[in-house]
């Protein structure tokens, strides 16, 4: 699942439309949207707002294989309006902590340091861009995904020639973001982290349920049971897996668990190479 | 080869850094304060990063040369190890590195001269003693030699210090830097070897066994001291028979007369490291059966380990004298 986090509705609008998302709730000033393959939070401006909305999104929709993207406008001294970057270092003007988002595949954007400011500024530098959310977003999103799956993409909306405040047009901002959608799509497809999640096969789920109903396991035994069935699920094909149902005829739970382990011992040495 | 290169502040102008940056001039460069800022944070996926690791150029402060744990030695008076690099080009499923580090990025410590000075200081503590230094503990000694220039610096040093031995532990067939020079009698090129089925299924991205044996033979014929490292021994169906045939094959390629030493090691890992490896590859049969926890480490069940170990040992001793054999169990 893709999880987009943006500060302003005008930034989010083209993404909401592209991924056909519908509103799915609010939290304070944050608004949430959901589609088949993506979710999105409009967080409001500022690092704290971004962190809060990111946390709410992650907690409302727990998932192990989501990719988190903070997309938004930023200021950058010598860069042209419309230039886009991916953060390779995320810093702020209020914390000594810093992050280095890790990249798995190729990025269609050059990397740059994103420095998150607490208040808007017209100060520009040549080797970094300034925004107001990335740091808060990154801190919060890392609770739900590893660094490779949390990225910040920023598009220059103001620079030393056209500083903030001299032009701030919602339609223009929407089109700046919209222009990056094809690259965002291909980045998400090719970035190497769209791994299929691990689901147990139905015979294994079935065996797990039946075993839990048949025997009264302690907490530790339940843990052993799940872990052994998960291993057998990886080792056995459907036919071999279905045969394990016969083991449920064991009168004692200890014997049942031992038989599962013997099967693992036997098959793993055959399958190791 | 590298999409990104992180450069620690302290080594930005180091000649080795500049040489590498010059070579990989298309890589994105990212400055960092200390390498740990990039390498150590939690919430990194070793498995994802292994697809395309970045390079981190850093300096190693202190603890550069360390004594080996007891039981790991090759008959010298003292044994040490050092790591000029963390992480490896290859991706062996049994490798402890994947359970040790948060990140799969390569860290290269460019301050080789400090390592050399520390090795020298260790030798100077008692010049009458023979000391063995193992490289390739946290990496493969030769796999990235073309990038790191490791042998260019360390081999000349050992050539001049006869009371010091160096082991280059490797699976690499990248041996041109060795073949281009005169062999050094106190440098051992030690190959990690496993039978083909194990190598094919578990030693991902490492050169095929056939090529490793060819490289071994070339080095032996050129006069280099050769080490054979059957480590870790892997338990698999008909494994004892396969190991026996494999050892015949190895000594057929490299006549025993060329061999400096042979070591044997079992598959064993601290519990927390193995648990992490297992969580990275939950479907890997290697981490599933016939294992037991003993003294905080997970290894094969005693009976399995013993029968595998003793049968391979017996076979090896058919080819070499006990003086060249060093079990690590
Ligand atoms: S070659 Fe050695 S260091 Fe490299 S992955 Fe394999 S076991 Fe680990």
XYZ file of C-alpha atoms and ligand atoms in Angstrom:
610
model
C 0.000 0.000 0.000
C 1.223 3.520 -0.776
C 0.814 6.029 2.040
C 1.071 9.640 0.916
C 1.515 12.473 3.377
C 1.125 16.054 2.165
C 0.685 19.319 3.999
C -1.847 21.146 1.824
C -4.967 20.086 0.040
C -3.791 21.837 -3.150
C -0.655 19.652 -3.075
C -2.672 16.502 -2.429
C -5.446 17.114 -4.959
C -3.724 15.698 -8.080
C -2.647 12.578 -6.156
C -6.116 12.065 -4.691
C -7.538 12.293 -8.191
C -4.907 10.105 -9.828
C -5.293 7.256 -7.322
C -9.083 7.727 -7.158
C -9.200 8.233 -3.416
C -12.232 9.093 -1.327
C -12.356 10.874 2.051
C -12.161 8.385 4.915
C -12.028 10.421 8.092
C -10.477 13.294 9.965
C -8.293 13.830 12.990
C -8.048 17.419 14.210
C -7.093 19.457 11.167
C -5.868 16.365 9.284
C -8.013 14.810 6.574
C -7.591 11.245 5.304
C -8.336 9.738 1.913
C -8.343 6.163 0.716
C -8.279 4.341 -2.626
C -7.648 0.753 -3.659
C -3.875 0.988 -3.680
C -3.147 4.170 -1.782
C -4.012 6.230 1.258
C -3.293 9.866 1.837
C -3.177 12.344 4.694
C -3.544 16.092 4.285
C -1.794 17.141 7.434
C -1.755 20.903 7.601
C 1.447 22.922 7.611
C 4.344 22.182 9.969
C 6.494 19.371 11.222
C 4.331 18.548 14.237
C 1.102 18.442 12.213
C 2.811 16.148 9.727
C 4.078 13.840 12.488
C 0.668 13.653 14.156
C -1.225 12.871 10.952
C 1.408 10.325 9.865
C 1.075 8.545 13.199
C -2.709 8.501 12.973
C -2.573 7.119 9.437
C -0.114 4.387 10.478
C -2.103 3.416 13.536
C -5.448 3.413 11.796
C -4.220 1.212 8.978
C -1.468 -1.087 10.298
C 0.524 -2.723 7.514
C 3.985 -4.276 7.155
C 4.649 -3.539 3.560
C 3.554 0.047 3.046
C 5.702 2.634 1.373
C 5.513 6.107 2.845
C 6.003 9.215 0.742
C 6.015 12.787 1.930
C 5.537 14.967 -1.117
C 5.439 18.712 -1.094
C 6.811 22.016 -2.160
C 10.060 23.465 -0.882
C 12.376 26.419 -1.274
C 15.791 26.131 -2.883
C 18.303 28.898 -3.651
C 19.565 28.322 -7.160
C 17.200 25.620 -8.299
C 14.540 26.313 -10.888
C 10.892 26.279 -9.931
C 9.538 22.815 -10.729
C 12.847 20.996 -10.079
C 12.201 17.933 -7.940
C 14.457 16.136 -5.457
C 14.448 13.126 -3.199
C 15.777 13.622 0.333
C 19.054 11.844 1.015
C 19.523 13.544 4.370
C 16.731 14.963 6.514
C 17.636 17.582 9.106
C 15.812 20.325 10.964
C 16.459 23.638 12.653
C 15.240 22.324 15.998
C 16.809 18.899 16.564
C 20.309 17.440 16.426
C 18.887 14.182 15.165
C 19.156 13.512 11.438
C 18.091 10.802 9.005
C 19.607 9.274 5.886
C 16.730 7.695 3.922
C 18.065 4.547 2.257
C 17.356 3.868 -1.371
C 16.879 0.381 -2.787
C 16.344 0.984 -6.485
C 17.138 3.934 -8.707
C 15.588 7.292 -8.039
C 14.326 9.422 -10.924
C 15.184 12.520 -8.875
C 18.574 13.763 -7.718
C 19.164 13.450 -3.992
C 19.512 16.430 -1.689
C 19.436 17.385 1.967
C 16.016 18.562 3.103
C 16.116 20.864 6.095
C 12.820 21.280 7.890
C 12.220 24.719 9.393
C 9.828 25.611 12.159
C 8.888 28.894 10.557
C 8.841 29.966 6.891
C 12.026 31.633 5.734
C 13.365 33.407 2.690
C 16.920 32.313 3.445
C 18.231 30.000 0.746
C 21.325 27.844 0.448
C 22.869 26.113 -2.505
C 23.321 22.586 -1.212
C 20.004 21.954 0.506
C 16.313 22.696 0.205
C 13.999 23.910 2.951
C 10.559 22.674 3.838
C 8.319 22.588 6.903
C 7.270 18.934 7.239
C 9.839 16.327 6.163
C 11.559 15.912 9.531
C 8.311 15.422 11.475
C 6.986 13.058 8.838
C 10.178 11.011 8.778
C 10.371 10.661 12.550
C 6.773 9.417 12.673
C 6.780 7.180 9.585
C 9.871 5.256 10.738
C 7.665 3.694 13.396
C 5.732 1.926 10.649
C 8.334 1.111 8.003
C 12.072 0.738 7.530
C 14.127 3.582 6.149
C 14.053 2.237 2.579
C 10.273 2.531 2.542
C 10.092 6.096 3.839
C 11.012 8.801 1.354
C 10.536 12.537 0.932
C 10.093 14.117 -2.472
C 10.212 17.882 -2.717
C 9.499 20.217 -5.601
C 10.917 23.721 -5.758
C 8.182 26.331 -5.497
C 10.301 29.292 -4.449
C 13.902 30.320 -4.836
C 16.115 33.340 -4.412
C 14.689 34.926 -7.577
C 11.051 34.274 -6.632
C 10.990 34.137 -2.848
C 8.099 32.804 -0.787
C 5.172 35.191 -0.548
C 5.728 36.835 -3.932
C 3.730 34.119 -5.675
C 1.610 31.477 -3.990
C -1.014 30.155 -6.279
C -2.869 26.958 -5.375
C -3.432 25.973 -9.000
C 0.250 26.332 -9.766
C 1.165 24.253 -6.755
C -1.256 21.506 -7.833
C 0.296 21.436 -11.260
C 3.836 21.295 -9.832
C 2.852 18.140 -7.942
C 0.839 16.712 -10.849
C 3.879 17.006 -13.128
C 5.752 14.525 -10.897
C 3.057 11.833 -10.773
C 4.453 9.682 -13.618
C 7.851 9.622 -11.916
C 6.275 8.867 -8.541
C 4.412 5.936 -10.076
C 7.464 4.477 -11.764
C 9.584 5.042 -8.651
C 7.117 3.092 -6.543
C 6.988 0.299 -9.102
C 10.728 0.005 -9.656
C 12.141 0.944 -6.308
C 12.585 -2.706 -5.374
C 10.459 -2.750 -2.263
C 7.154 -4.006 -3.590
C 7.751 -7.410 -1.991
C 4.717 -9.633 -1.688
C 3.656 -10.048 1.894
C 4.031 -13.470 3.444
C 0.720 -15.286 3.783
C 0.380 -18.841 5.096
C -1.222 -21.302 2.725
C -4.749 -22.406 3.539
C -3.770 -25.973 4.613
C -1.404 -24.455 7.179
C -4.010 -22.021 8.516
C -6.457 -24.876 8.694
C -4.016 -27.084 10.627
C -3.278 -24.233 13.023
C -6.963 -23.657 13.761
C -7.726 -27.357 14.196
C -4.734 -27.875 16.501
C -5.762 -24.915 18.659
C -9.287 -26.336 18.928
C -8.147 -29.862 19.665
C -5.496 -29.232 22.325
C -5.252 -26.777 25.140
C -1.880 -25.091 24.636
C 0.003 -22.848 27.020
C 1.219 -19.491 25.707
C 4.714 -20.920 25.003
C 3.270 -23.955 23.246
C 1.046 -21.721 21.117
C 4.124 -19.848 20.063
C 5.898 -23.122 19.196
C 2.855 -24.322 17.312
C 2.621 -21.207 15.133
C 6.331 -21.154 14.480
C 6.468 -24.854 13.508
C 3.434 -24.639 11.243
C 4.876 -21.512 9.620
C 8.123 -23.412 8.921
C 6.269 -26.416 7.534
C 4.233 -24.064 5.376
C 7.483 -22.872 3.811
C 8.894 -26.388 3.441
C 5.956 -28.471 2.196
C 3.780 -28.493 -0.868
C -0.003 -28.823 -0.715
C -0.127 -32.624 -0.776
C 2.543 -33.019 1.916
C 0.887 -30.305 3.965
C -2.530 -31.956 3.858
C -0.991 -35.207 5.170
C -0.084 -33.377 8.386
C -3.771 -33.419 9.343
C -3.185 -37.073 10.305
C -0.939 -35.932 13.144
C -4.010 -34.458 14.859
C -4.884 -38.009 15.867
C -2.098 -37.820 18.505
C -3.759 -38.040 21.883
C -1.283 -35.646 23.520
C -0.354 -32.114 22.537
C 3.331 -32.721 23.380
C 3.441 -35.622 20.980
C 1.720 -33.542 18.288
C 4.282 -30.742 18.662
C 7.174 -33.240 18.584
C 5.867 -34.814 15.408
C 5.717 -31.408 13.756
C 9.354 -30.799 14.764
C 10.467 -34.221 13.448
C 8.874 -33.394 10.128
C 10.742 -30.065 10.049
C 14.045 -31.796 10.893
C 13.527 -34.371 8.190
C 12.399 -32.034 5.411
C 14.694 -29.081 6.140
C 17.849 -31.149 5.586
C 16.402 -32.253 2.243
C 15.463 -28.735 1.204
C 18.488 -26.828 2.455
C 20.140 -27.513 -0.868
C 28.555 -0.085 -9.147
C 27.500 2.251 -6.319
C 24.459 4.480 -6.641
C 25.372 6.390 -3.508
C 28.602 7.037 -1.665
C 28.489 8.447 1.863
C 31.612 10.294 2.920
C 32.562 10.851 6.524
C 33.711 14.411 7.203
C 37.107 13.252 8.469
C 38.028 11.424 5.258
C 36.702 13.876 2.685
C 40.204 14.750 1.508
C 41.867 11.400 2.159
C 43.762 10.304 -0.982
C 41.991 6.916 -0.941
C 38.602 8.678 -0.777
C 39.517 10.924 -3.673
C 40.678 7.957 -5.729
C 37.415 6.091 -5.146
C 35.280 9.154 -5.832
C 37.200 9.744 -8.998
C 36.564 6.186 -10.079
C 32.836 6.294 -9.278
C 32.264 9.805 -10.464
C 28.616 9.195 -11.310
C 27.627 8.062 -7.821
C 25.606 10.467 -5.712
C 27.782 11.820 -2.868
C 26.346 12.387 0.560
C 28.293 13.906 3.436
C 27.930 12.523 6.921
C 29.501 13.305 10.297
C 30.384 9.794 11.437
C 29.670 6.594 9.521
C 27.520 5.302 12.374
C 24.898 7.968 11.563
C 24.178 6.088 8.353
C 25.159 2.543 9.271
C 23.847 2.053 12.793
C 20.296 3.398 12.996
C 17.628 0.822 13.638
C 14.705 0.652 11.221
C 16.843 -0.319 8.248
C 16.191 -3.451 6.225
C 19.360 -5.480 5.641
C 17.534 -7.603 3.118
C 16.250 -4.675 1.047
C 19.580 -2.873 1.171
C 21.423 -6.004 0.044
C 19.814 -5.505 -3.389
C 21.869 -2.397 -3.993
C 24.210 -1.432 -1.165
C 25.752 2.002 -0.934
C 29.400 2.609 -0.040
C 30.337 4.486 3.121
C 33.868 5.868 3.316
C 34.978 6.241 6.886
C 37.843 6.206 9.309
C 38.301 3.542 11.966
C 39.149 4.983 15.368
C 40.758 2.498 17.739
C 40.117 -1.239 18.187
C 41.609 -1.829 14.798
C 43.507 -4.998 15.666
C 41.841 -7.432 18.050
C 42.781 -10.831 19.484
C 40.792 -13.739 18.043
C 38.478 -15.661 20.374
C 40.076 -18.695 21.973
C 39.906 -21.763 19.758
C 40.537 -19.806 16.550
C 44.150 -20.100 15.576
C 46.647 -21.581 13.178
C 49.438 -22.572 15.518
C 51.219 -19.208 15.822
C 52.069 -17.683 19.194
C 49.330 -15.095 18.915
C 46.347 -14.585 16.615
C 44.585 -11.338 15.764
C 41.984 -10.126 13.317
C 41.239 -6.803 11.700
C 38.533 -5.503 9.391
C 39.248 -2.754 6.906
C 35.675 -3.186 5.679
C 32.246 -4.089 7.045
C 29.894 -6.156 4.864
C 30.482 -8.239 1.834
C 29.837 -8.325 -1.877
C 28.461 -11.839 -1.533
C 25.315 -12.904 0.251
C 25.834 -16.266 1.949
C 22.691 -17.269 3.735
C 24.666 -18.578 6.717
C 26.748 -15.416 7.082
C 26.634 -13.806 10.511
C 27.017 -10.326 9.008
C 23.339 -10.276 8.032
C 22.410 -10.806 11.667
C 25.075 -8.471 13.061
C 24.511 -5.188 11.318
C 21.468 -3.009 10.794
C 22.652 -2.045 7.345
C 23.921 -3.940 4.310
C 25.817 -0.910 3.041
C 29.564 -1.389 2.706
C 31.724 0.546 5.139
C 35.280 0.985 3.935
C 37.775 2.296 6.479
C 40.209 4.195 4.300
C 42.833 4.816 6.992
C 44.828 1.674 6.109
C 48.022 3.250 7.384
C 46.561 3.324 10.915
C 45.780 -0.394 10.660
C 49.317 -1.069 9.466
C 50.764 1.001 12.352
C 48.659 -0.939 14.841
C 49.780 -4.265 13.384
C 53.365 -3.048 13.611
C 52.869 -1.943 17.226
C 51.406 -5.373 18.037
C 54.452 -7.057 16.524
C 56.830 -4.729 18.349
C 55.351 -5.751 21.697
C 57.366 -8.962 21.426
C 59.409 -9.362 18.248
C 60.373 -12.918 19.167
C 56.771 -14.081 18.757
C 55.087 -15.260 15.580
C 51.755 -13.473 15.125
C 48.939 -14.363 12.756
C 46.606 -11.634 11.475
C 43.291 -12.602 9.911
C 41.659 -10.224 7.474
C 38.230 -10.875 6.031
C 36.356 -11.303 9.271
C 33.663 -8.696 8.516
C 34.048 -8.858 4.744
C 35.693 -10.903 2.002
C 39.387 -9.998 1.791
C 39.656 -9.965 -1.988
C 36.158 -9.567 -3.456
C 36.351 -5.780 -3.630
C 40.122 -5.423 -3.871
C 39.839 -3.554 -7.168
C 37.802 -0.870 -5.383
C 39.576 -0.877 -2.060
C 43.210 -1.399 -3.079
C 43.593 -3.416 0.122
C 46.337 -5.784 -1.074
C 48.385 -2.931 -2.553
C 48.992 -1.588 0.945
C 48.952 -4.648 3.176
C 50.960 -7.128 1.109
C 54.143 -4.999 0.952
C 53.951 -4.545 4.728
C 53.751 -8.280 5.396
C 56.471 -8.942 2.810
C 58.780 -6.928 5.063
C 57.702 -8.425 8.398
C 58.564 -12.081 8.469
C 57.397 -12.703 12.029
C 53.873 -11.699 10.971
C 51.482 -13.904 9.041
C 48.504 -12.629 7.106
C 45.470 -14.672 6.125
C 43.393 -13.379 3.228
C 40.064 -15.165 3.728
C 38.056 -15.198 0.524
C 35.636 -16.791 -1.919
C 36.724 -14.434 -4.670
C 38.420 -15.386 -7.894
C 39.666 -11.839 -8.230
C 43.298 -12.833 -7.802
C 45.129 -10.753 -10.386
C 46.656 -8.508 -7.709
C 48.283 -11.633 -6.235
C 49.341 -13.290 -9.465
C 50.966 -10.070 -10.656
C 53.510 -10.170 -7.844
C 55.960 -12.567 -6.265
C 54.302 -14.799 -3.655
C 54.915 -13.811 -0.043
C 55.768 -16.819 2.103
C 54.023 -15.455 5.200
C 50.743 -14.641 3.438
C 48.111 -17.384 3.212
C 45.280 -17.159 0.692
C 42.506 -19.077 2.405
C 39.443 -20.191 0.463
C 36.092 -20.903 2.106
C 34.737 -24.024 0.476
C 31.569 -26.076 0.554
C 30.273 -28.800 -1.769
C 28.532 -27.563 -4.906
C 24.942 -28.140 -3.687
C 25.632 -26.018 -0.584
C 27.477 -23.346 -2.520
C 24.742 -23.195 -5.158
C 21.915 -22.873 -2.664
C 23.440 -20.866 0.137
C 26.438 -18.892 -1.136
C 24.511 -16.384 -3.230
C 26.517 -14.197 -5.597
C 29.779 -15.932 -4.643
C 31.843 -17.446 -7.471
C 30.947 -21.064 -8.304
C 33.031 -23.731 -6.581
C 34.595 -24.790 -9.873
C 35.991 -21.282 -10.380
C 37.235 -21.074 -6.799
C 39.126 -24.326 -7.261
C 40.651 -23.044 -10.486
C 41.755 -19.863 -8.718
C 43.231 -21.938 -5.898
C 45.217 -24.027 -8.284
C 46.586 -20.982 -10.096
C 47.664 -19.419 -6.817
C 49.246 -22.658 -5.639
C 51.152 -23.064 -8.876
C 52.337 -19.477 -8.610
C 53.803 -20.374 -5.215
C 51.286 -18.796 -2.814
C 50.556 -20.469 0.499
C 47.046 -21.955 0.349
C 44.524 -22.345 3.137
C 41.414 -24.498 2.848
C 38.529 -23.448 5.073
C 35.685 -25.948 5.259
C 33.624 -23.581 7.265
C 30.777 -23.712 8.075
C 29.938 -27.376 7.598
C 26.292 -27.629 6.564
C 24.052 -30.562 7.432
C 22.018 -31.768 4.466
C 20.647 -34.998 3.018
C 23.555 -37.341 2.200
C 25.841 -34.541 3.365
C 28.567 -36.773 4.775
C 28.920 -38.600 1.481
C 28.858 -35.324 -0.477
C 31.532 -33.783 1.752
C 33.696 -36.864 1.317
C 33.473 -36.656 -2.489
C 34.037 -32.920 -2.340
C 37.236 -33.241 -0.332
C 38.545 -35.697 -2.908
C 37.669 -33.145 -5.579
C 39.456 -30.319 -3.723
C 42.681 -32.256 -3.181
C 42.519 -33.414 -6.751
C 42.574 -29.755 -7.860
C 45.151 -28.627 -5.339
C 47.711 -31.253 -4.450
C 48.254 -31.510 -0.661
C 51.871 -30.399 -0.999
C 50.699 -26.850 -1.728
C 48.527 -26.603 1.359
C 49.553 -24.426 4.287
C 46.617 -25.300 6.538
C 43.119 -26.713 6.633
C 40.448 -25.613 9.100
C 37.028 -27.019 9.876
C 34.203 -25.056 11.423
C 30.611 -25.802 12.230
C 27.489 -23.773 11.602
C 26.909 -21.942 14.854
C 25.743 -18.485 15.778
C 24.768 -16.462 18.846
C 21.045 -16.832 19.448
C 20.125 -13.199 18.821
C 22.127 -13.087 15.573
C 20.513 -16.273 14.273
C 17.051 -15.026 15.235
C 17.650 -11.898 13.188
C 18.891 -13.932 10.222
C 15.793 -16.091 10.485
C 13.512 -13.065 10.560
C 15.154 -11.760 7.377
C 14.585 -15.089 5.605
C 11.665 -16.827 7.332
C 11.398 -19.413 4.549
C 15.050 -20.486 4.653
C 15.313 -24.222 5.564
C 18.837 -23.668 6.942
C 17.324 -21.938 9.975
C 14.639 -24.527 10.619
C 15.548 -28.054 11.625
C 18.070 -30.052 13.643
C 19.230 -27.041 15.630
C 19.735 -26.640 19.343
C 20.610 -23.867 21.753
C 23.776 -24.479 23.723
C 25.660 -21.928 25.849
C 23.833 -18.998 24.231
C 24.615 -20.149 20.689
C 22.492 -22.018 18.186
C 24.117 -24.839 16.240
C 23.329 -28.321 15.027
C 22.216 -30.948 17.515
C 25.236 -32.521 19.152
C 24.988 -35.925 17.456
C 24.562 -34.411 13.976
C 27.415 -31.966 14.480
C 29.749 -34.631 15.815
C 29.143 -37.154 13.067
C 29.494 -34.528 10.322
C 32.580 -33.004 11.912
C 34.383 -36.256 12.610
C 33.704 -37.774 9.208
C 34.974 -34.680 7.387
C 37.941 -34.506 9.739
C 38.820 -38.129 9.085
C 38.661 -37.537 5.356
C 40.867 -34.437 5.502
C 43.482 -36.266 7.547
C 43.792 -38.815 4.753
C 45.356 -36.024 2.704
C 47.287 -33.818 5.104
C 49.343 -34.335 8.271
C 47.728 -33.360 11.617
C 50.247 -30.494 11.914
C 48.405 -28.676 9.115
C 44.933 -29.317 10.458
C 43.167 -26.846 12.794
C 39.649 -27.674 13.962
C 37.454 -24.812 15.249
C 34.672 -26.411 17.195
S 31.787 -14.559 1.612
Fe 32.056 -14.658 3.840
S 31.719 -12.549 4.512
Fe 30.904 -12.716 2.451
S 28.729 -13.169 2.711
Fe 29.806 -15.110 2.477
S 30.262 -15.779 4.565
Fe 29.749 -13.595 4.664
